[in-house]
Amino acid sequence: MNVEHTSDLAARIATLKRAKNAVILAHYYTTPEVQAVADFLGDSLALSVQAQSTDARIILFAGVHFMAETAKVLCPEKKVLIPCPEAGCSLAESCDAADFAAFKARYPGYKVVSYVNTTVGVKALTDICCTSSNALKVVESLPADQPLIFGPDRNLGSYIQKLTGRQNMVLWNGACHVHEEFSLEKLLALKREHPAAKVVAHPECRAYILAVADYVGSTAGILDYCGKSDAQEFIVVTEAGILAEMRRRYPAKSFIPAPPEDATCGCNNCKYMKMVTLENICAALENEAPEIVIDEEVRRAAERSIRNMIAIR
Ligand code: 13P
Ligand code: SF4
């Protein structure tokens, strides 16, 4: 995109935001141009919390569909816009609400903990949501003898199971296309090339990747760790959008993206997050559409599970 076009669009978006009393919430995985027009940039937990505390009339969610849905669940009286409704999430899509209801029926007496990367229908079947930032706290808030269903991410679920030693936890078999694709062989080669670098990884990665990481954590956790660590170099095993924020916050440090199996690209991008563009943000603000609409009964059921999560943040 040419620079002039980008700055024209950014200026138009700023004017529309003021005129319409709109706020833009963006996830760290969006492109740097999109991050630059955001009023608030965060990981999925911080964005949910921010959504419920804004006074704006319109929330435009620069992120994937489940994130905008979460904002609408928490703020039913606000207009929540999703600039690209096709921006889904392979993890949320790996857990269909009807299939999840049938799975849940097989485990009477189990409490359901679901990652926020789920549709509103799955959240409505959930007792308490979590994000990668607070999954451990959420699971530990439940009595040790309480059997649990954890969904939909099998990698995050196994990681939490390992940390807590909980045996009574059944996992839904879902995964994220971005985090599952990192290559161990290529990561080990990078480690040999940069022996002083610390490896930071998101818990959605496979167990064999997490086993060689110096730090495992959510998007916000990884950002904090890189700031506090004495290391000057980091190999980053998560979605590459986070690199923009890392370089902004810590310009003197160096960040090396870990490559996926697919040799055609050097880093790993979430194709859904990259579907959000300045063009579709501008169009959504102009038209006040597409808007997130949720059935009220489903919304109320989902709200309980999200509020339970925010309460133990
Ligand atoms: P965070 O909870 O770290 O923001 O992660 C969101 C996500 O989609 C991870 O792939
Ligand atoms: Fe979903 Fe994975 Fe993209 Fe996160 S990175 S939004 S889990 S597909």
Short mmCIF file of C-alpha atoms and ligand atoms in Angstrom, two decimals:
data_model
loop_
_atom_site.label_atom_id
_atom_site.label_comp_id
_atom_site.label_asym_id
_atom_site.label_seq_id
_atom_site.Cartn_x
_atom_site.Cartn_y
_atom_site.Cartn_z
CA MET A 1 0.00 0.00 0.00
CA ASN A 2 1.48 3.42 -0.82
CA VAL A 3 2.30 5.78 2.03
CA GLU A 4 0.04 8.59 0.79
CA HIS A 5 -2.93 6.27 0.51
CA THR A 6 -2.24 4.89 4.01
CA SER A 7 -2.05 8.33 5.60
CA ASP A 8 -5.22 9.53 3.78
CA LEU A 9 -7.09 6.51 5.09
CA ALA A 10 -5.72 6.96 8.61
CA ALA A 11 -6.81 10.63 8.57
CA ARG A 12 -10.29 9.69 7.29
CA ILE A 13 -10.60 7.05 10.03
CA ALA A 14 -9.60 9.61 12.70
CA THR A 15 -12.29 12.04 11.44
CA LEU A 16 -14.96 9.32 11.38
CA LYS A 17 -14.05 8.17 14.88
CA ARG A 18 -14.54 11.68 16.26
CA ALA A 19 -17.74 12.36 14.30
CA LYS A 20 -19.33 9.07 15.31
CA ASN A 21 -18.01 8.70 18.85
CA ALA A 22 -16.31 5.44 17.94
CA VAL A 23 -13.37 3.65 19.51
CA ILE A 24 -11.09 1.17 17.73
CA LEU A 25 -9.84 -1.83 19.70
CA ALA A 26 -7.11 -3.81 17.93
CA HIS A 27 -5.33 -7.07 18.66
CA TYR A 28 -1.52 -7.25 18.49
CA TYR A 29 -1.78 -9.69 15.56
CA THR A 30 -3.25 -7.10 13.19
CA THR A 31 -0.97 -5.33 10.69
CA PRO A 32 1.17 -2.37 11.85
CA GLU A 33 -1.03 0.10 9.82
CA VAL A 34 -4.14 -1.16 11.61
CA GLN A 35 -2.40 -1.06 14.99
CA ALA A 36 -1.50 2.58 14.28
CA VAL A 37 -5.16 3.69 14.05
CA ALA A 38 -6.22 1.86 17.23
CA ASP A 39 -7.25 3.68 20.40
CA PHE A 40 -6.38 0.60 22.37
CA LEU A 41 -4.06 -2.23 21.44
CA GLY A 42 -4.02 -5.39 23.50
CA ASP A 43 -4.21 -9.14 23.88
CA SER A 44 -7.59 -10.81 24.00
CA LEU A 45 -8.04 -10.46 27.78
CA ALA A 46 -7.12 -6.77 27.88
CA LEU A 47 -9.40 -6.06 24.90
CA SER A 48 -12.40 -7.73 26.60
CA VAL A 49 -11.81 -5.65 29.71
CA GLN A 50 -11.37 -2.48 27.66
CA ALA A 51 -14.58 -3.15 25.68
CA GLN A 52 -16.68 -3.13 28.83
CA SER A 53 -15.22 0.11 30.13
CA THR A 54 -15.51 2.35 27.07
CA ASP A 55 -18.00 5.25 26.92
CA ALA A 56 -17.99 5.33 23.11
CA ARG A 57 -21.23 4.74 21.18
CA ILE A 58 -19.51 2.47 18.65
CA ILE A 59 -16.80 -0.16 19.22
CA LEU A 60 -14.99 -1.13 16.06
CA PHE A 61 -13.15 -4.36 16.67
CA ALA A 62 -10.00 -4.73 14.60
CA GLY A 63 -9.53 -8.41 15.21
CA VAL A 64 -11.24 -11.70 14.49
CA HIS A 65 -14.93 -12.48 14.77
CA PHE A 66 -14.98 -14.11 18.22
CA MET A 67 -13.27 -11.03 19.72
CA ALA A 68 -15.94 -8.68 18.35
CA GLU A 69 -18.63 -11.09 19.58
CA THR A 70 -17.11 -10.98 23.07
CA ALA A 71 -17.29 -7.17 23.01
CA LYS A 72 -20.97 -7.31 21.97
CA VAL A 73 -21.77 -9.85 24.70
CA LEU A 74 -20.29 -7.47 27.28
CA CYS A 75 -21.78 -4.29 25.77
CA PRO A 76 -25.18 -5.17 24.27
CA GLU A 77 -26.28 -1.52 24.20
CA LYS A 78 -23.36 -0.49 22.00
CA LYS A 79 -22.97 -0.85 18.27
CA VAL A 80 -20.09 -3.30 17.70
CA LEU A 81 -18.64 -3.23 14.19
CA ILE A 82 -16.51 -5.96 12.63
CA PRO A 83 -14.72 -4.57 9.56
CA CYS A 84 -14.23 -8.02 8.05
CA PRO A 85 -16.85 -10.56 9.21
CA GLU A 86 -15.02 -13.32 7.28
CA ALA A 87 -12.06 -12.95 9.65
CA GLY A 88 -12.66 -16.12 11.63
CA CYS A 89 -10.29 -18.22 13.74
CA SER A 90 -9.23 -21.80 13.03
CA LEU A 91 -9.40 -22.57 16.73
CA ALA A 92 -12.95 -21.23 17.18
CA GLU A 93 -13.96 -23.07 14.01
CA SER A 94 -12.54 -26.34 15.35
CA CYS A 95 -15.31 -26.33 18.00
CA ASP A 96 -18.85 -26.33 16.67
CA ALA A 97 -21.45 -25.49 19.38
CA ALA A 98 -23.71 -28.49 18.61
CA ASP A 99 -20.76 -30.90 18.69
CA PHE A 100 -19.52 -29.32 21.89
CA ALA A 101 -22.99 -29.72 23.49
CA ALA A 102 -22.92 -33.44 22.59
CA PHE A 103 -19.38 -33.75 24.03
CA LYS A 104 -20.46 -31.99 27.23
CA ALA A 105 -23.45 -34.36 27.60
CA ARG A 106 -20.99 -37.28 27.82
CA TYR A 107 -19.49 -35.81 31.03
CA PRO A 108 -22.24 -35.04 33.56
CA GLY A 109 -20.98 -33.19 36.64
CA TYR A 110 -18.00 -31.70 34.80
CA LYS A 111 -17.49 -27.93 34.78
CA VAL A 112 -16.62 -26.37 31.44
CA VAL A 113 -13.64 -24.03 31.01
CA SER A 114 -13.37 -22.57 27.50
CA TYR A 115 -10.77 -20.43 25.93
CA VAL A 116 -12.26 -17.14 24.63
CA ASN A 117 -11.28 -18.27 21.12
CA THR A 118 -14.75 -19.79 20.73
CA THR A 119 -18.07 -18.80 19.20
CA VAL A 120 -20.74 -17.25 21.37
CA GLY A 121 -22.67 -20.56 21.13
CA VAL A 122 -19.78 -22.43 22.83
CA LYS A 123 -19.41 -19.69 25.45
CA ALA A 124 -23.10 -20.15 26.27
CA LEU A 125 -22.30 -23.81 27.15
CA THR A 126 -19.33 -22.77 29.30
CA ASP A 127 -19.09 -22.16 33.06
CA ILE A 128 -16.03 -19.98 32.89
CA CYS A 129 -13.99 -18.63 30.01
CA CYS A 130 -10.26 -18.01 30.05
CA THR A 131 -7.60 -16.52 27.82
CA SER A 132 -4.00 -17.61 27.57
CA SER A 133 -3.21 -14.83 30.12
CA ASN A 134 -5.36 -16.25 32.88
CA ALA A 135 -6.00 -19.94 32.00
CA LEU A 136 -3.88 -21.19 34.90
CA LYS A 137 -5.61 -18.86 37.42
CA VAL A 138 -9.05 -19.84 36.11
CA VAL A 139 -8.37 -23.58 36.38
CA GLU A 140 -6.78 -23.16 39.82
CA SER A 141 -9.84 -21.21 41.00
CA LEU A 142 -11.87 -24.43 40.73
CA PRO A 143 -11.63 -27.11 43.46
CA ALA A 144 -8.90 -29.70 42.70
CA ASP A 145 -11.43 -32.55 42.81
CA GLN A 146 -13.83 -30.82 40.36
CA PRO A 147 -13.67 -32.66 37.02
CA LEU A 148 -13.26 -30.30 34.06
CA ILE A 149 -13.85 -30.12 30.35
CA PHE A 150 -11.29 -27.78 28.74
CA GLY A 151 -11.75 -26.55 25.20
CA PRO A 152 -11.07 -25.95 22.45
CA ASP A 153 -7.25 -25.73 22.34
CA ARG A 154 -5.61 -29.10 23.07
CA ASN A 155 -2.14 -27.56 23.38
CA LEU A 156 -3.12 -24.92 25.93
CA GLY A 157 -5.20 -27.58 27.73
CA SER A 158 -2.28 -30.05 27.98
CA TYR A 159 0.05 -27.27 29.08
CA ILE A 160 -2.32 -26.25 31.92
CA GLN A 161 -2.82 -29.90 32.83
CA LYS A 162 0.95 -30.30 33.10
CA LEU A 163 1.32 -27.17 35.27
CA THR A 164 -1.52 -28.10 37.63
CA GLY A 165 -1.02 -31.88 37.62
CA ARG A 166 -4.82 -32.21 37.22
CA GLN A 167 -5.83 -35.65 36.01
CA ASN A 168 -9.57 -35.00 35.97
CA MET A 169 -9.54 -32.74 32.90
CA VAL A 170 -10.81 -33.84 29.48
CA LEU A 171 -9.68 -31.86 26.46
CA TRP A 172 -11.49 -30.88 23.29
CA ASN A 173 -9.31 -31.73 20.30
CA GLY A 174 -8.93 -28.29 18.67
CA ALA A 175 -5.93 -26.26 17.56
CA CYS A 176 -4.81 -23.01 15.94
CA HIS A 177 -3.37 -23.24 12.42
CA VAL A 178 -0.72 -20.63 13.20
CA HIS A 179 0.68 -21.94 16.46
CA GLU A 180 0.66 -25.61 15.47
CA GLU A 181 2.83 -25.02 12.42
CA PHE A 182 6.15 -24.04 13.99
CA SER A 183 9.03 -26.29 13.05
CA LEU A 184 11.11 -27.74 15.89
CA GLU A 185 14.00 -28.45 13.56
CA LYS A 186 14.10 -24.85 12.32
CA LEU A 187 13.71 -23.50 15.84
CA LEU A 188 16.66 -25.57 17.06
CA ALA A 189 18.73 -24.35 14.10
CA LEU A 190 17.89 -20.72 15.04
CA LYS A 191 18.88 -21.43 18.64
CA ARG A 192 22.27 -22.72 17.46
CA GLU A 193 22.73 -19.57 15.34
CA HIS A 194 21.76 -17.28 18.26
CA PRO A 195 22.96 -19.08 21.40
CA ALA A 196 22.34 -16.07 23.68
CA ALA A 197 18.74 -15.61 22.51
CA LYS A 198 15.83 -16.53 24.78
CA VAL A 199 12.98 -18.49 23.20
CA VAL A 200 9.51 -17.13 23.99
CA ALA A 201 6.45 -19.16 22.96
CA HIS A 202 2.65 -18.98 23.14
CA PRO A 203 0.97 -21.94 24.91
CA GLU A 204 -1.05 -22.74 21.76
CA CYS A 205 2.19 -24.20 20.32
CA ARG A 206 2.78 -27.94 20.42
CA ALA A 207 4.32 -29.49 23.58
CA TYR A 208 7.65 -30.23 21.86
CA ILE A 209 8.04 -26.51 21.05
CA LEU A 210 7.08 -25.43 24.59
CA ALA A 211 9.64 -27.92 25.97
CA VAL A 212 12.52 -25.89 24.45
CA ALA A 213 11.13 -22.44 25.34
CA ASP A 214 12.67 -20.25 28.05
CA TYR A 215 9.31 -18.57 28.60
CA VAL A 216 5.77 -19.71 27.78
CA GLY A 217 2.98 -17.16 28.02
CA SER A 218 0.20 -15.15 26.47
CA THR A 219 0.81 -12.26 24.09
CA ALA A 220 0.89 -9.79 27.01
CA GLY A 221 3.02 -12.15 29.10
CA ILE A 222 5.60 -12.50 26.31
CA LEU A 223 5.78 -8.71 25.91
CA ASP A 224 6.40 -8.23 29.64
CA TYR A 225 8.99 -10.99 29.79
CA CYS A 226 11.01 -9.49 26.92
CA GLY A 227 11.05 -6.13 28.72
CA LYS A 228 12.12 -7.55 32.10
CA SER A 229 14.66 -10.07 30.83
CA ASP A 230 18.37 -9.11 30.69
CA ALA A 231 18.63 -10.87 27.33
CA GLN A 232 19.07 -8.69 24.24
CA GLU A 233 17.84 -11.23 21.69
CA PHE A 234 14.64 -13.26 21.52
CA ILE A 235 13.36 -15.97 19.22
CA VAL A 236 9.62 -15.38 19.03
CA VAL A 237 7.39 -18.44 18.60
CA THR A 238 3.99 -16.90 18.13
CA GLU A 239 2.08 -14.89 15.54
CA ALA A 240 4.40 -12.38 13.85
CA GLY A 241 2.12 -9.34 14.38
CA ILE A 242 3.46 -9.08 17.93
CA LEU A 243 6.91 -8.14 16.55
CA ALA A 244 5.72 -4.60 15.74
CA GLU A 245 4.81 -3.97 19.39
CA MET A 246 8.02 -5.62 20.63
CA ARG A 247 10.17 -3.36 18.45
CA ARG A 248 8.16 -0.28 19.47
CA ARG A 249 8.54 -1.04 23.18
CA TYR A 250 12.12 -2.34 23.18
CA PRO A 251 13.96 -0.74 20.24
CA ALA A 252 17.40 -1.71 21.59
CA LYS A 253 16.55 -5.44 21.68
CA SER A 254 16.37 -7.79 18.75
CA PHE A 255 13.46 -10.09 17.90
CA ILE A 256 13.74 -13.02 15.53
CA PRO A 257 10.53 -14.67 14.29
CA ALA A 258 10.51 -18.48 14.43
CA PRO A 259 9.64 -20.09 11.10
CA PRO A 260 6.81 -22.50 10.37
CA GLU A 261 7.29 -25.89 8.62
CA ASP A 262 6.29 -24.28 5.33
CA ALA A 263 9.59 -23.09 3.89
CA THR A 264 8.00 -20.40 1.71
CA CYS A 265 7.74 -17.87 4.54
CA GLY A 266 10.10 -16.84 7.31
CA CYS A 267 7.49 -16.10 9.96
CA ASN A 268 4.01 -17.13 10.87
CA ASN A 269 0.98 -14.94 10.26
CA CYS A 270 -2.65 -15.39 11.20
CA LYS A 271 -4.36 -15.04 7.83
CA TYR A 272 -7.60 -13.99 9.56
CA MET A 273 -6.08 -11.11 11.53
CA LYS A 274 -4.45 -9.82 8.34
CA MET A 275 -7.89 -9.59 6.67
CA VAL A 276 -8.54 -6.44 8.71
CA THR A 277 -7.36 -3.48 6.62
CA LEU A 278 -7.55 0.31 6.73
CA GLU A 279 -9.98 0.13 3.79
CA ASN A 280 -12.48 -2.14 5.54
CA ILE A 281 -12.13 -0.21 8.83
CA CYS A 282 -12.91 3.04 7.00
CA ALA A 283 -15.89 1.49 5.17
CA ALA A 284 -17.27 -0.02 8.40
CA LEU A 285 -17.14 3.36 10.16
CA GLU A 286 -18.74 5.13 7.20
CA ASN A 287 -21.59 2.60 6.88
CA GLU A 288 -21.83 1.67 10.58
CA ALA A 289 -21.86 -1.92 9.32
CA PRO A 290 -21.24 -4.86 9.38
CA GLU A 291 -22.52 -5.04 12.91
CA ILE A 292 -22.40 -7.94 15.38
CA VAL A 293 -25.91 -9.16 16.26
CA ILE A 294 -26.45 -11.90 18.86
CA ASP A 295 -29.62 -13.65 20.01
CA GLU A 296 -30.41 -12.29 23.51
CA GLU A 297 -30.80 -15.67 25.23
CA VAL A 298 -27.46 -16.90 23.89
CA ARG A 299 -25.84 -13.57 24.77
CA ARG A 300 -26.97 -13.77 28.39
CA ALA A 301 -25.66 -17.33 28.79
CA ALA A 302 -22.34 -16.37 27.21
CA GLU A 303 -22.09 -13.21 29.32
CA ARG A 304 -22.10 -15.23 32.54
CA SER A 305 -19.07 -17.28 31.45
CA ILE A 306 -17.14 -14.18 30.30
CA ARG A 307 -17.94 -12.21 33.48
CA ASN A 308 -16.86 -15.21 35.59
CA MET A 309 -13.53 -14.99 33.77
CA ILE A 310 -13.10 -11.23 34.21
CA ALA A 311 -13.87 -11.58 37.93
CA ILE A 312 -10.72 -13.69 38.46
CA ARG A 313 -8.52 -11.83 36.04
P1 13P B 1 -3.95 -13.83 23.38
O1 13P B 1 -4.95 -14.34 24.36
O2 13P B 1 -2.54 -14.04 23.84
O3 13P B 1 -4.26 -12.46 22.93
O4 13P B 1 -4.04 -14.77 22.10
C1 13P B 1 -5.09 -14.64 21.21
C2 13P B 1 -4.95 -15.57 20.12
O5 13P B 1 -5.74 -15.60 19.24
C3 13P B 1 -3.83 -16.47 20.16
O6 13P B 1 -3.69 -17.07 18.96
FE1 SF4 B 2 -7.31 -17.91 15.94
FE2 SF4 B 2 -4.85 -18.82 15.75
FE3 SF4 B 2 -5.53 -16.57 14.49
FE4 SF4 B 2 -5.33 -16.65 17.17
S1 SF4 B 2 -3.69 -16.92 15.69
S2 SF4 B 2 -6.97 -15.71 15.99
S3 SF4 B 2 -6.07 -18.72 17.59
S4 SF4 B 2 -6.32 -18.62 14.07
#
